[in-house]
Short mmCIF file of C-alpha atoms (C1' of nucleotides) in Angstrom, two decimals:
data_model
loop_
_atom_site.label_atom_id
_atom_site.label_comp_id
_atom_site.label_asym_id
_atom_site.label_seq_id
_atom_site.Cartn_x
_atom_site.Cartn_y
_atom_site.Cartn_z
CA UNK A 7 24.03 11.93 9.98
CA UNK A 8 22.52 9.13 7.83
CA UNK A 9 19.27 9.79 6.49
CA UNK A 10 16.52 7.38 8.14
CA UNK A 11 14.79 4.88 6.02
CA UNK A 12 12.02 2.49 6.52
CA UNK A 13 12.37 -1.38 6.30
CA UNK A 14 11.61 -2.81 2.58
CA UNK A 15 8.12 -2.99 1.90
CA UNK A 16 6.73 -1.09 4.81
CA UNK A 17 5.17 2.54 4.67
CA UNK A 18 4.26 5.49 6.50
CA UNK A 19 0.77 6.81 5.94
CA UNK A 20 0.49 10.55 6.13
CA UNK A 21 -2.67 12.43 7.11
CA UNK A 22 -4.04 12.65 3.58
CA UNK A 23 -3.49 8.95 2.80
CA UNK A 24 -4.97 8.03 6.28
CA UNK A 25 -8.19 9.91 5.61
CA UNK A 26 -8.56 7.74 2.34
CA UNK A 27 -7.61 4.54 4.42
CA UNK A 28 -9.95 4.95 7.08
CA UNK A 29 -12.73 5.51 4.72
CA UNK A 30 -12.08 2.10 3.35
CA UNK A 31 -11.68 0.64 6.92
CA UNK A 32 -14.94 2.13 8.18
CA UNK A 33 -17.06 1.13 5.28
CA UNK A 34 -15.85 -2.47 5.64
CA UNK A 35 -16.15 -2.62 9.36
CA UNK A 36 -19.67 -1.22 9.03
CA UNK A 37 -20.75 -3.98 6.69
CA UNK A 38 -19.14 -6.77 8.95
CA UNK A 39 -21.05 -5.16 12.04
CA UNK A 40 -24.33 -4.86 10.00
CA UNK A 41 -23.83 -8.71 9.25
CA UNK A 42 -23.63 -9.35 13.00
CA UNK A 43 -19.86 -9.90 13.26
CA UNK A 44 -17.94 -9.06 16.53
CA UNK A 45 -14.71 -7.67 16.50
CA UNK A 46 -11.37 -9.60 18.01
CA UNK A 47 -7.68 -8.59 17.89
CA UNK A 48 -4.87 -11.12 18.62
CA UNK A 49 -1.00 -10.17 18.86
CA UNK A 50 1.06 -9.43 16.18
CA UNK A 51 3.51 -12.22 16.96
CA UNK A 52 2.27 -15.67 17.56
CA UNK A 53 4.50 -18.71 18.57
CA UNK A 54 6.33 -20.03 15.45
CA UNK A 55 4.92 -23.32 16.03
CA UNK A 56 1.31 -21.90 15.84
CA UNK A 57 2.23 -20.60 12.49
CA UNK A 58 4.53 -23.07 10.40
CA UNK A 59 3.09 -25.69 8.49
CA UNK A 60 -0.60 -24.03 7.88
CA UNK A 61 0.18 -22.16 4.67
CA UNK A 62 2.36 -24.94 2.72
CA UNK A 63 6.01 -25.00 2.32
CA UNK A 64 5.95 -21.64 0.52
CA UNK A 65 4.27 -20.00 3.15
CA UNK A 66 6.84 -20.92 5.88
CA UNK A 67 9.50 -19.38 4.04
CA UNK A 68 7.56 -16.17 4.03
CA UNK A 69 7.02 -15.93 7.77
CA UNK A 70 9.05 -13.40 9.63
CA UNK A 71 10.84 -14.98 12.42
CA UNK A 72 11.56 -13.03 15.74
CA UNK A 73 15.02 -13.56 17.46
CA UNK A 74 14.72 -15.17 20.99
CA UNK A 75 15.88 -12.28 23.54
CA UNK A 76 18.87 -12.52 25.59
CA UNK A 77 21.86 -14.38 24.47
CA UNK A 78 20.10 -16.60 22.14
CA UNK A 79 23.13 -18.25 20.73
CA UNK A 80 24.11 -19.60 24.19
CA UNK A 81 21.14 -21.48 24.31
CA UNK A 82 21.19 -22.90 20.89
CA UNK A 83 22.16 -26.37 19.78
CA UNK A 84 25.84 -26.11 19.07
CA UNK A 85 25.73 -29.05 16.77
CA UNK A 86 23.09 -27.32 14.55
CA UNK A 87 24.87 -23.80 14.81
CA UNK A 88 27.87 -25.63 13.33
CA UNK A 89 25.83 -27.00 10.26
CA UNK A 90 25.25 -23.19 9.25
CA UNK A 91 22.10 -24.28 8.04
CA UNK A 92 19.74 -21.22 8.44
CA UNK A 93 16.63 -23.31 8.19
CA UNK A 94 17.54 -25.79 10.79
CA UNK A 95 18.90 -23.42 13.27
CA UNK A 96 15.80 -21.09 13.01
CA UNK A 97 13.88 -23.35 15.43
CA UNK A 98 16.61 -22.92 17.98
CA UNK A 99 17.12 -19.21 17.89
CA UNK A 100 13.53 -18.08 17.00
CA UNK A 101 10.43 -19.14 18.70
CA UNK A 102 8.04 -16.25 17.87
CA UNK A 103 7.05 -15.06 14.35
CA UNK A 104 4.72 -12.19 13.10
CA UNK A 105 1.49 -13.26 11.75
CA UNK A 106 1.02 -14.08 8.27
CA UNK A 107 -2.60 -13.95 8.12
CA UNK A 108 -5.75 -13.43 10.53
CA UNK A 109 -7.31 -16.86 9.89
CA UNK A 110 -4.70 -18.84 11.42
CA UNK A 111 -4.58 -16.83 14.73
CA UNK A 112 -8.38 -16.82 14.89
CA UNK A 113 -8.37 -20.63 14.53
CA UNK A 114 -5.90 -20.68 17.58
CA UNK A 115 -8.08 -18.34 19.58
CA UNK A 116 -11.22 -20.48 19.05
CA UNK A 117 -9.30 -23.79 20.30
CA UNK A 118 -7.84 -21.98 23.08
CA UNK A 119 -11.51 -20.48 23.99
CA UNK A 120 -13.42 -23.29 23.08
CA UNK A 121 -15.55 -23.45 26.38
CA UNK A 122 -16.52 -19.76 26.56
CA UNK A 123 -17.44 -19.35 22.77
CA UNK A 124 -20.95 -19.56 21.64
CA UNK A 125 -20.86 -21.29 18.36
CA UNK A 126 -21.54 -20.57 15.55
CA UNK A 127 -19.14 -17.87 16.52
CA UNK A 128 -18.89 -15.01 14.08
CA UNK A 129 -15.84 -12.61 14.19
CA UNK A 130 -14.17 -9.75 12.41
CA UNK A 131 -10.58 -8.64 12.65
CA UNK A 132 -8.89 -5.86 11.15
CA UNK A 133 -5.18 -5.92 11.78
CA UNK A 134 -1.97 -5.92 9.84
CA UNK A 135 0.02 -8.96 8.63
CA UNK A 136 3.41 -9.47 7.69
CA UNK A 137 4.92 -11.16 4.99
CA UNK A 138 8.82 -11.91 3.91
CA UNK A 139 7.96 -11.64 0.35
CA UNK A 140 9.73 -9.31 -2.11
CA UNK A 141 7.64 -6.11 -2.54
CA UNK A 142 6.24 -5.05 -6.04
CA UNK A 143 3.24 -3.40 -7.45
CA UNK A 144 0.19 -4.35 -4.60
CA UNK A 145 2.60 -6.31 -2.64
CA UNK A 146 3.73 -5.40 0.84
CA UNK A 147 5.47 -6.77 3.57
CA UNK A 148 3.27 -5.13 6.01
CA UNK A 149 -0.25 -4.85 5.02
CA UNK A 150 -3.95 -5.06 6.40
CA UNK A 151 -6.36 -7.48 6.28
CA UNK A 152 -10.08 -7.21 7.25
CA UNK A 153 -11.07 -10.68 7.81
CA UNK A 154 -14.77 -11.91 8.72
CA UNK A 155 -14.98 -15.67 9.69
CA UNK A 156 -17.69 -17.79 11.04
CA UNK A 157 -16.66 -20.90 12.91
CA UNK A 158 -18.96 -23.90 14.07
CA UNK A 159 -21.49 -24.37 11.22
CA UNK A 160 -21.36 -26.04 7.73
CA UNK A 161 -24.39 -24.07 6.83
CA UNK A 162 -23.97 -22.62 3.44
CA UNK A 163 -25.72 -19.61 4.33
CA UNK A 164 -22.29 -18.12 5.48
CA UNK A 165 -20.84 -18.62 2.01
CA UNK A 166 -23.91 -16.44 0.42
CA UNK A 167 -23.51 -14.07 3.18
CA UNK A 168 -20.08 -13.72 2.25
CA UNK A 169 -21.05 -12.64 -1.17
CA UNK A 170 -23.42 -10.02 0.08
CA UNK A 171 -21.05 -8.53 2.25
CA UNK A 172 -18.41 -8.29 -0.57
CA UNK A 173 -21.16 -6.76 -2.80
CA UNK A 174 -21.99 -4.35 -0.15
CA UNK A 175 -18.93 -3.23 0.85
CA UNK A 176 -18.06 -2.52 -2.64
CA UNK A 177 -21.19 -0.80 -3.03
CA UNK A 178 -20.31 1.50 -0.06
CA UNK A 179 -16.49 2.27 -1.64
CA UNK A 180 -17.93 2.89 -4.85
CA UNK A 181 -16.26 0.00 -6.62
CA UNK A 182 -18.64 -1.06 -9.66
CA UNK A 183 -16.68 -3.10 -11.97
CA UNK A 184 -15.48 -6.10 -10.35
CA UNK A 185 -15.90 -10.17 -10.17
CA UNK A 186 -16.53 -12.36 -7.32
CA UNK A 187 -14.88 -15.62 -8.58
CA UNK A 188 -16.00 -18.70 -6.90
CA UNK A 189 -15.07 -22.28 -6.87
CA UNK A 190 -15.14 -25.39 -4.73
CA UNK A 191 -12.13 -27.62 -3.63
CA UNK A 192 -14.56 -30.51 -4.31
CA UNK A 193 -14.94 -29.69 -7.78
CA UNK A 194 -11.00 -29.11 -8.19
CA UNK A 195 -10.69 -32.65 -6.66
CA UNK A 196 -13.37 -34.12 -8.96
CA UNK A 197 -11.45 -32.75 -11.92
CA UNK A 198 -8.34 -34.44 -10.39
CA UNK A 199 -10.02 -37.58 -9.89
CA UNK A 200 -11.75 -37.40 -13.69
CA UNK A 201 -8.20 -36.92 -15.37
CA UNK A 202 -6.66 -39.62 -13.35
CA UNK A 203 -4.42 -37.22 -11.26
CA UNK A 204 -5.29 -37.68 -7.65
CA UNK A 205 -1.90 -38.13 -6.69
CA UNK A 206 -0.65 -34.88 -8.32
CA UNK A 207 -3.60 -32.60 -7.02
CA UNK A 208 -1.48 -29.65 -5.69
CA UNK A 209 0.64 -29.25 -8.99
CA UNK A 210 -2.64 -29.53 -10.79
CA UNK A 211 -4.14 -26.85 -8.86
CA UNK A 212 -1.35 -24.63 -8.77
CA UNK A 213 -1.14 -24.78 -12.70
CA UNK A 214 -4.77 -24.21 -13.47
CA UNK A 215 -4.99 -21.38 -11.03
CA UNK A 216 -2.70 -19.42 -13.64
CA UNK A 217 -4.75 -20.36 -16.48
CA UNK A 218 -6.24 -16.87 -17.07
CA UNK A 219 -2.67 -15.23 -16.78
CA UNK A 220 -0.43 -17.55 -18.56
CA UNK A 221 -2.77 -19.29 -20.82
CA UNK A 222 -3.48 -22.90 -21.97
CA UNK A 223 -0.27 -23.85 -23.66
CA UNK A 224 2.04 -22.66 -20.55
CA UNK A 225 -0.31 -24.60 -18.23
CA UNK A 226 0.42 -27.75 -20.20
CA UNK A 227 4.07 -26.98 -20.63
CA UNK A 228 4.21 -26.93 -16.71
CA UNK A 229 1.98 -30.23 -16.34
CA UNK A 230 3.78 -32.37 -18.79
CA UNK A 231 6.92 -32.80 -16.77
CA UNK A 232 5.04 -33.56 -13.60
CA UNK A 233 3.61 -36.83 -15.40
CA UNK A 234 0.47 -35.65 -16.81
CA UNK A 235 -0.56 -37.59 -20.24
CA UNK A 236 -1.53 -35.79 -23.49
CA UNK A 237 -4.85 -37.73 -22.83
CA UNK A 238 -5.50 -36.32 -19.48
CA UNK A 239 -4.43 -32.88 -20.44
CA UNK A 240 -6.88 -32.98 -23.36
CA UNK A 241 -9.64 -34.22 -20.82
CA UNK A 242 -8.58 -31.47 -18.54
CA UNK A 243 -8.96 -28.38 -20.97
CA UNK A 244 -12.35 -29.77 -22.12
CA UNK A 245 -13.61 -29.44 -18.52
CA UNK A 246 -11.51 -25.95 -18.26
CA UNK A 247 -13.16 -24.61 -21.21
CA UNK A 248 -16.62 -24.69 -19.90
CA UNK A 249 -18.59 -21.54 -20.88
CA UNK A 250 -22.01 -20.04 -20.10
CA UNK A 251 -23.78 -19.27 -17.30
CA UNK A 252 -22.93 -20.34 -13.75
CA UNK A 253 -25.95 -22.67 -14.17
CA UNK A 254 -24.79 -24.12 -17.78
CA UNK A 255 -21.35 -24.73 -16.27
CA UNK A 256 -22.94 -26.80 -13.05
CA UNK A 257 -24.77 -28.86 -15.63
CA UNK A 258 -21.94 -29.55 -17.86
CA UNK A 259 -19.54 -30.55 -14.67
CA UNK A 260 -22.43 -32.43 -13.73
CA UNK A 261 -22.15 -34.85 -16.71
CA UNK A 262 -18.62 -35.17 -16.21
CA UNK A 263 -18.44 -36.07 -12.49
CA UNK A 264 -20.23 -39.23 -12.34
CA UNK A 265 -17.72 -41.10 -10.64
CA UNK A 266 -16.57 -38.31 -8.62
CA UNK A 267 -18.23 -37.99 -5.25
CA UNK A 268 -16.16 -34.98 -4.00
CA UNK A 269 -16.99 -33.30 -7.38
CA UNK A 270 -20.72 -33.88 -6.97
CA UNK A 271 -20.40 -32.54 -3.28
CA UNK A 272 -18.84 -29.42 -4.73
CA UNK A 273 -21.51 -28.81 -7.40
CA UNK A 274 -24.42 -29.25 -4.78
CA UNK A 275 -22.56 -26.78 -2.31
CA UNK A 276 -22.15 -24.12 -5.12
CA UNK A 277 -25.77 -24.70 -6.44
CA UNK A 278 -27.09 -24.21 -2.98
CA UNK A 279 -25.27 -21.02 -2.51
CA UNK A 280 -26.52 -19.70 -5.85
CA UNK A 281 -30.02 -20.61 -4.55
CA UNK A 282 -29.63 -19.15 -1.29
CA UNK A 283 -28.44 -15.87 -3.08
CA UNK A 284 -32.02 -15.95 -4.99
CA UNK A 285 -33.79 -16.27 -1.71
CA UNK A 286 -32.00 -12.92 -0.31
CA UNK A 287 -33.32 -11.24 -3.65
CA UNK A 288 -29.64 -10.52 -4.23
CA UNK A 289 -28.40 -10.16 -7.84
CA UNK A 290 -25.48 -12.40 -8.61
CA UNK A 291 -24.19 -9.96 -11.34
CA UNK A 292 -20.65 -10.17 -10.14
CA UNK A 293 -20.52 -13.62 -8.98
CA UNK A 294 -18.63 -15.83 -11.61
CA UNK A 295 -18.30 -19.74 -11.20
CA UNK A 296 -14.56 -20.16 -12.22
CA UNK A 297 -13.63 -23.86 -12.46
CA UNK A 298 -9.71 -22.78 -12.82
CA UNK A 299 -9.85 -20.77 -9.33
CA UNK A 300 -7.73 -22.76 -6.97
CA UNK A 301 -5.88 -20.35 -4.39
CA UNK A 302 -2.73 -21.29 -2.69
CA UNK A 303 -3.52 -21.45 1.00
CA UNK A 304 -3.83 -25.19 1.53
CA UNK A 305 -6.26 -25.20 4.45
CA UNK A 306 -9.38 -24.65 2.36
CA UNK A 307 -11.75 -27.53 1.70
CA UNK A 308 -14.88 -26.19 0.28
CA UNK A 309 -16.07 -22.98 -1.38
CA UNK A 310 -13.29 -20.87 -2.29
CA UNK A 311 -13.52 -16.96 -3.32
CA UNK A 312 -11.64 -14.50 -4.78
CA UNK A 313 -12.46 -10.76 -5.87
CA UNK A 314 -10.61 -9.05 -8.59
CA UNK A 315 -11.37 -5.27 -9.55
CA UNK A 316 -11.79 -5.29 -13.40
CA UNK A 317 -9.45 -2.98 -15.58
CA UNK A 318 -6.87 -2.57 -12.82
CA UNK A 319 -3.29 -4.23 -12.95
CA UNK A 320 -3.82 -5.44 -9.17
CA UNK A 321 -4.02 -8.83 -7.98
CA UNK A 322 -6.84 -10.15 -6.04
CA UNK A 323 -8.34 -7.74 -3.45
CA UNK A 324 -10.19 -10.16 -1.37
CA UNK A 325 -10.27 -14.01 -1.00
CA UNK A 326 -11.27 -16.65 1.33
CA UNK A 327 -12.81 -20.04 1.73
CA UNK A 328 -14.28 -22.76 3.64
CA UNK A 329 -11.81 -24.76 5.90
CA UNK A 330 -12.94 -27.74 7.75
CA UNK A 331 -9.66 -28.90 9.44
CA UNK A 332 -8.04 -25.92 10.87
CA UNK A 333 -9.06 -26.22 14.42
CA UNK A 334 -7.86 -29.79 14.42
CA UNK A 335 -4.45 -28.57 13.52
CA UNK A 336 -4.34 -27.10 17.04
CA UNK A 337 -5.11 -30.15 18.66
CA UNK A 338 -8.96 -29.60 18.69
CA UNK A 339 -10.86 -33.20 18.99
CA UNK A 340 -14.06 -32.17 17.84
CA UNK A 341 -13.89 -30.71 14.20
CA UNK A 342 -15.18 -27.16 13.61
CA UNK A 343 -15.82 -26.25 10.28
CA UNK A 344 -14.92 -22.56 9.32
CA UNK A 345 -15.43 -20.25 6.52
CA UNK A 346 -14.29 -16.79 6.12
CA UNK A 347 -12.86 -13.96 3.75
CA UNK A 348 -10.56 -11.03 3.91
CA UNK A 349 -10.35 -7.69 2.30
CA UNK A 350 -6.86 -6.33 1.60
CA UNK A 351 -7.09 -2.83 2.36
CA UNK A 352 -3.84 -1.85 0.75
CA UNK A 353 -4.78 -3.35 -2.61
CA UNK A 354 -8.23 -1.97 -2.54
CA UNK A 355 -6.58 1.67 -1.85
CA UNK A 356 -4.24 1.16 -4.94
CA UNK A 357 -7.10 0.18 -7.14
CA UNK A 358 -9.23 2.94 -6.10
CA UNK A 359 -6.80 5.61 -6.45
CA UNK A 360 -6.01 4.40 -9.98
CA UNK A 361 -9.84 4.40 -10.80
CA UNK A 362 -9.91 7.76 -8.84
CA UNK A 363 -13.08 6.55 -6.71
CA UNK A 364 -12.13 8.35 -3.40
CA UNK A 365 -14.89 10.93 -2.49
CA UNK A 366 -13.25 14.25 -2.66
CA UNK A 367 -14.23 15.26 0.72
CA UNK A 368 -12.47 12.52 2.30
CA UNK A 369 -9.66 14.44 4.00
CA UNK A 370 -10.41 14.78 7.51
CA UNK A 371 -9.61 18.55 8.37
CA UNK A 372 -10.81 21.21 10.84
CA UNK A 373 -13.92 23.38 9.32
CA UNK A 374 -12.70 26.44 10.64
CA UNK A 375 -9.61 28.17 11.28
CA UNK A 376 -9.75 31.18 13.82
CA UNK A 377 -7.21 33.89 12.88
CA UNK A 378 -6.28 36.71 15.28
CA UNK A 379 -4.06 40.00 15.12
CA UNK A 380 -2.85 40.58 18.72
CA UNK A 381 -2.99 39.09 21.94
CA UNK A 382 -6.36 40.35 23.10
CA UNK A 383 -8.10 39.04 19.88
CA UNK A 384 -6.37 35.59 20.61
CA UNK A 385 -7.82 35.45 23.85
CA UNK A 386 -11.34 36.76 22.55
CA UNK A 387 -10.74 33.96 19.82
CA UNK A 388 -10.43 31.21 22.40
CA UNK A 389 -14.11 31.70 23.40
CA UNK A 390 -15.32 31.72 19.81
CA UNK A 391 -13.48 28.41 19.30
CA UNK A 392 -15.20 26.88 22.43
CA UNK A 393 -18.72 28.08 20.87
CA UNK A 394 -17.90 26.50 17.90
CA UNK A 395 -16.69 23.19 19.26
CA UNK A 396 -19.62 23.11 21.56
CA UNK A 397 -21.93 23.03 18.48
CA UNK A 398 -19.66 19.90 17.14
CA UNK A 399 -18.04 22.12 14.65
CA UNK A 400 -14.27 20.84 14.03
CA UNK A 401 -12.19 23.93 14.70
CA UNK A 402 -8.89 25.44 15.49
CA UNK A 403 -7.24 28.42 16.27
CA UNK A 404 -3.57 29.58 14.94
CA UNK A 405 -1.35 29.30 17.95
CA UNK A 406 1.10 31.85 17.34
CA UNK A 407 1.22 35.48 16.80
CA UNK A 408 1.85 35.46 12.97
CA UNK A 409 0.65 37.86 10.11
CA UNK A 410 -2.82 37.52 8.92
CA UNK A 411 -1.24 36.24 5.46
CA UNK A 412 0.31 33.49 7.07
CA UNK A 413 -2.41 32.34 9.10
CA UNK A 414 -4.82 32.22 6.10
CA UNK A 415 -2.17 30.53 4.04
CA UNK A 416 -2.17 28.01 6.67
CA UNK A 417 -5.80 27.45 6.23
CA UNK A 418 -5.55 27.20 2.73
CA UNK A 419 -2.83 24.57 2.83
CA UNK A 420 -4.88 22.56 5.27
CA UNK A 421 -7.87 23.07 2.83
CA UNK A 422 -9.59 24.20 5.73
CA UNK A 423 -12.86 25.96 4.41
CA UNK A 424 -13.80 28.80 6.58
CA UNK A 425 -11.80 31.22 8.54
CA UNK A 426 -12.90 34.05 11.13
CA UNK A 427 -10.50 36.78 11.66
CA UNK A 428 -10.64 38.61 14.74
CA UNK A 429 -8.87 42.14 15.32
CA UNK A 430 -9.89 44.77 17.93
CA UNK A 431 -12.81 45.99 15.77
CA UNK A 432 -14.22 42.57 15.85
CA UNK A 433 -13.47 41.80 19.66
CA UNK A 434 -15.00 45.06 20.43
CA UNK A 435 -18.31 44.81 18.31
CA UNK A 436 -18.77 41.12 18.54
CA UNK A 437 -19.22 41.25 14.53
CA UNK A 438 -16.51 38.93 13.46
CA UNK A 439 -15.03 38.55 10.04
CA UNK A 440 -16.29 35.44 8.64
CA UNK A 441 -14.74 34.16 5.44
CA UNK A 442 -15.42 31.49 2.76
CA UNK A 443 -11.83 30.22 1.42
CA UNK A 444 -13.25 28.73 -1.44
CA UNK A 445 -15.15 31.99 -2.81
CA UNK A 446 -13.18 34.47 -1.02
CA UNK A 447 -16.04 35.99 0.20
CA UNK A 448 -16.06 37.54 3.56
CA UNK A 449 -18.95 39.11 5.87
CA UNK A 450 -19.29 40.46 9.28
CA UNK A 451 -21.41 38.33 11.74
CA UNK A 452 -22.07 37.36 15.14
CA UNK A 453 -21.03 34.20 16.23
CA UNK A 454 -24.47 32.60 16.52
CA UNK A 455 -25.19 33.56 12.73
CA UNK A 456 -21.66 32.08 11.73
CA UNK A 457 -22.56 28.63 13.35
CA UNK A 458 -26.02 28.88 11.57
CA UNK A 459 -24.14 29.18 8.23
CA UNK A 460 -21.59 26.59 8.72
CA UNK A 461 -24.39 24.17 10.15
CA UNK A 462 -26.66 24.69 6.82
CA UNK A 463 -24.40 24.35 3.85
"C1'" G B 934 14.59 -17.10 -2.86
"C1'" U B 935 15.87 -16.03 -8.99
"C1'" G B 936 16.70 -12.29 -12.96
"C1'" G B 937 16.13 -7.27 -15.22
"C1'" A B 938 15.93 -1.95 -14.35
"C1'" U B 939 16.53 2.54 -11.22
"C1'" G B 940 18.97 6.17 -7.70
"C1'" U B 941 21.08 14.15 -9.04
"C1'" A B 942 17.58 19.84 -4.29
"C1'" G B 943 11.82 18.67 -0.14
"C1'" C B 944 9.10 16.83 -5.00
"C1'" U B 945 9.31 16.00 -10.80
"C1'" C B 946 13.41 15.74 -13.79
"C1'" A B 947 17.92 18.27 -17.13
"C1'" G B 948 23.18 17.56 -16.95
"C1'" U B 949 27.03 16.80 -24.41
"C1'" U B 950 32.92 11.50 -26.25
"C1'" G B 951 34.96 11.85 -18.44
"C1'" G B 952 36.75 18.70 -18.25
"C1'" U B 953 36.39 24.66 -14.28
"C1'" U B 954 31.90 26.82 -9.40
"C1'" A B 955 26.09 20.37 -11.01
"C1'" G B 956 21.07 23.32 -13.27
"C1'" A B 957 15.38 24.30 -14.19
"C1'" G B 958 10.28 23.79 -12.68
"C1'" C B 959 7.30 23.09 -8.51
"C1'" A B 960 7.58 23.53 -3.26
"C1'" U B 961 9.81 26.31 1.12
"C1'" C B 962 11.29 31.01 3.58
"C1'" A B 963 11.61 36.34 3.44
"C1'" G B 964 9.90 41.11 1.18
"C1'" A B 965 6.60 44.32 -2.03
"C1'" U B 966 1.31 44.87 1.35
"C1'" U B 967 2.23 46.76 9.93
"C1'" G B 968 -5.77 43.39 8.82
"C1'" U B 969 -6.82 39.11 4.37
"C1'" G B 970 -4.87 33.20 1.46
"C1'" A B 971 -5.43 30.30 -3.22
"C1'" U B 972 -3.81 34.58 -9.07
"C1'" U B 973 1.33 39.01 -9.41
"C1'" C B 974 6.61 40.78 -8.90
"C1'" U B 975 11.37 40.57 -6.28
"C1'" G B 976 14.95 38.09 -3.75
"C1'" A B 977 17.03 34.03 -0.67
"C1'" G B 978 17.93 29.43 1.49
"C1'" G B 979 18.59 24.27 -0.05
"C1'" G B 980 23.17 19.10 -3.09
"C1'" U B 981 29.13 14.40 0.33
"C1'" C B 982 25.15 13.65 -7.27
"C1'" G B 983 21.93 6.52 -2.65
"C1'" C B 984 26.62 4.52 0.11
"C1'" G B 985 31.66 2.35 -0.31
"C1'" G B 986 35.45 1.06 -3.16
"C1'" G B 987 38.42 1.16 -8.20
"C1'" U B 988 40.33 3.25 -13.03
"C1'" U B 989 42.06 8.67 -14.14
"C1'" C B 990 45.90 14.62 -14.22
"C1'" G B 991 40.36 14.89 -13.27
"C1'" A B 992 34.45 10.97 -11.92
"C1'" G B 993 27.54 13.20 -11.43
"C1'" U B 994 29.41 10.47 -16.06
"C1'" C B 995 33.27 4.46 -16.85
"C1'" C B 996 34.15 -0.28 -13.50
"C1'" C B 997 33.05 -3.52 -9.18
"C1'" G B 998 30.44 -4.14 -4.88
"C1'" U B 999 26.49 -2.83 -1.51
"C1'" C B 1000 21.62 -0.64 -0.39
"C1'" U B 1001 17.08 1.53 -1.96
"C1'" U B 1002 13.02 1.73 -5.13
"C1'" U B 1003 10.74 -1.03 -9.06
"C1'" C B 1004 9.32 -4.89 -13.01
"C1'" A B 1005 9.08 -10.09 -14.01
"C1'" C B 1006 9.08 -15.16 -12.02
"C1'" C B 1007 7.75 -18.14 -7.26
"C1'" C B 1008 3.83 -17.01 -4.26
"C1'" C B 1009 -0.22 -13.96 -2.56
"C1'" A B 1010 -4.26 -9.50 -0.18
#
RNA sequence: GUGGAUGUAGCUCAGUUGGUUAGAGCAUCAGAUUGUGAUUCUGAGGGUCGCGGGUUCGAGUCCCGUCUUUCACCCCA
């Protein structure tokens, strides 16, 4: 028989990995809840019409589509089928798709439940998403996102709190060396206006987003064929080369944005966010105003964020921004402004693994293994087991009659720190052989004393 | 979606210009030790050399296809 395999870009998570993953999930969940966000889950699959057109052309290509049930070809448009054009045919044989992110399903949920929701609505959502990407380092076809979004308020408090949540989550995870990059779509538009490239915004943003990766020359090479003049490129890089503190950068841009309404709006917003952070008594050590930050998802309209862990060759581990028109895309008449961000658990995991940041005792396992030498001691052991569990001590008993050697070996492999060996003598006297697996020390104690010992480290 | 690399035991890898029966370490199992693991010693099991085709007297080795993993691009968490 052929060995089973996994679909490309997906993974199993064994117990050791799960312990670490859960540490990340719990840390993030606690932060979300502490900031007043409430949980939401949505289905893995959405109607394709919900998903398409929200992520730009590239995004649509990366959607996993689900074949219609039944004899889907019978109902398909025969004329379309004869064209053999997959793109065209898709819509007639697949009406569902796997979610690509959590923000769009959330917007769909908000519009569907408009009347039941009290605004501003703060929700968090921790679920997997799927992208039909080609996998590579830090990039999977199935991965978990942890989203927190607020919808129904323009307040820049939300942006400030996003920064606080990132800071707090990373503190909990033990990640110290990271950068929260922040920018504003208005500022990007301002730049486009200033260099006279308003018609060509998208290619401009895509190109400058790569600046720190490919460098100035390559960005210019990419833009020249798209109709950018040398003069506009020179101006562009005068702006992009802005250096210094966040305040310095703002001041410099202010001087260039005389003629740009949206540029000024962007600057005002950012300054307000910085100002709010001060009032929280929060340090903005990790926050960097990065004029070249653009981000791909097309639905952002205001502040945008991206978080990178330094000295690790993994893309961004978190990102987000404000989107003003997303609910409108689902036919909502009144505009609801939303802002949110997302942690990429899988990348955070990879980064923490690379930096050796997982706490040592993270693997969840029993504290005690009860070992036994014959049937009678096994029965006696069940009482011991119950006594341990009644005290909240995670414990298990070896289920088979096996050599003591094998039982101790089992404890060893599962990294269970204590064992209790029960034989005829122990069952008779009630003095149990309590063994510390690390030190190899063993003493005979009554169960009450053993419980005490385990509880006080 | 485009281009490059990769695949030999459960894991990490050797394997000569193509030549007999494909090896090692670790892991597993058993025993030395019928009540003591993580350190010792002895032994055993485990392979359609990713899969399919081709060249050849002969292929783990060369050629083609395919899949996996991986790197870069596109894009992104």
